[in-house]
Amino acid sequence: LIEEEGLENRIRRHTRNHKALVAGVEGMGLEMLVAPEHRLPSLNTVKIPAGVDDAKVRSYLLENYNLEIGGGLGALKGKVWRVGLMGYSSSAENIVFFLSALNQALALQGVKTDISAGLAAASSALKA
């Protein structure tokens, strides 16, 4: 698949989608854990807002959207989500899907995000 897409195109796609995901997450009012210069386009780490039950969000996403994201490991358990954008799953559609589903999961726990700003920021980053 990499050969068909071309390595340069694949790297460009993963980088663009990573930037769009980060823009969307931050546009919603959430934070990334890792400083921009140390981030990996294929694995994104989102800080869990205070008071949010990590396991409930991940279970809700899996049960209602068939969307699986990872929880933090070790010292980061319950503090971050690990969101993969690898291979086929690194797509604009999946970014919009994730942001929308996460917004819904957080709303159920009383956390309001600015989904409109998040989607707008992601869309803008995808066009850049």
Coordinates of C-alpha atoms in Angstrom, one line a residue, residues 43-112:
L43 CA 0.0 8.7 17.6
N44 CA -1.6 11.7 19.3
T45 CA -1.9 12.2 23.0
V46 CA -4.9 14.3 24.2
K47 CA -5.2 15.4 27.9
I48 CA -8.3 14.2 29.6
P49 CA -10.3 17.2 31.0
A50 CA -10.6 17.4 34.8
G51 CA -13.5 15.4 36.2
V52 CA -13.9 13.2 33.1
D53 CA -14.0 9.4 33.6
D54 CA -11.5 8.1 31.1
A55 CA -13.0 4.6 31.0
K56 CA -16.5 5.8 30.4
V57 CA -15.5 7.9 27.4
R58 CA -13.5 5.1 25.8
S59 CA -16.3 2.6 26.5
Y60 CA -18.9 5.0 25.1
L61 CA -16.9 5.6 21.9
L62 CA -16.4 1.8 21.4
E63 CA -20.0 0.8 22.1
N64 CA -21.7 3.6 20.3
Y65 CA -19.3 4.4 17.4
N66 CA -17.1 1.3 17.1
L67 CA -14.3 3.7 17.7
E68 CA -11.4 2.6 19.8
I69 CA -8.8 4.9 21.4
G70 CA -6.2 4.0 23.9
G71 CA -5.9 5.2 27.5
G72 CA -2.7 6.4 29.1
L73 CA -0.2 4.0 30.4
G74 CA 1.8 4.0 33.6
A75 CA 1.9 7.5 35.2
L76 CA -0.4 8.8 32.4
K77 CA -3.2 6.3 33.2
G78 CA -6.5 8.3 33.4
K79 CA -4.8 11.5 32.3
V80 CA -4.6 11.1 28.5
W81 CA -6.1 9.4 25.5
R82 CA -3.9 7.9 22.8
V83 CA -5.5 8.5 19.3
G84 CA -3.9 6.7 16.4
L85 CA -3.9 8.0 12.9
M86 CA -2.1 5.2 11.1
G87 CA -2.3 3.8 7.6
Y88 CA -5.8 3.6 6.3
S89 CA -7.3 5.2 9.4
S90 CA -5.4 8.4 8.8
S91 CA -8.1 10.2 6.9
A92 CA -10.0 13.5 7.0
E93 CA -13.3 11.6 7.5
N94 CA -12.0 9.8 10.5
I95 CA -10.8 13.0 12.1
V96 CA -14.3 14.6 11.8
F97 CA -15.8 11.3 13.0
F98 CA -13.5 11.2 16.1
L99 CA -14.0 14.9 17.0
S100 CA -17.8 14.6 16.7
A101 CA -17.9 11.3 18.7
L102 CA -15.6 12.7 21.4
N103 CA -17.7 15.8 21.7
Q104 CA -20.8 13.6 22.3
A105 CA -19.0 11.4 24.9
L106 CA -17.8 14.5 26.8
A107 CA -21.2 16.1 26.7
L108 CA -22.6 13.1 28.4
Q109 CA -20.3 13.8 31.3
G110 CA -21.2 17.5 31.4
V111 CA -18.2 18.8 29.6
K112 CA -19.0 21.3 26.9

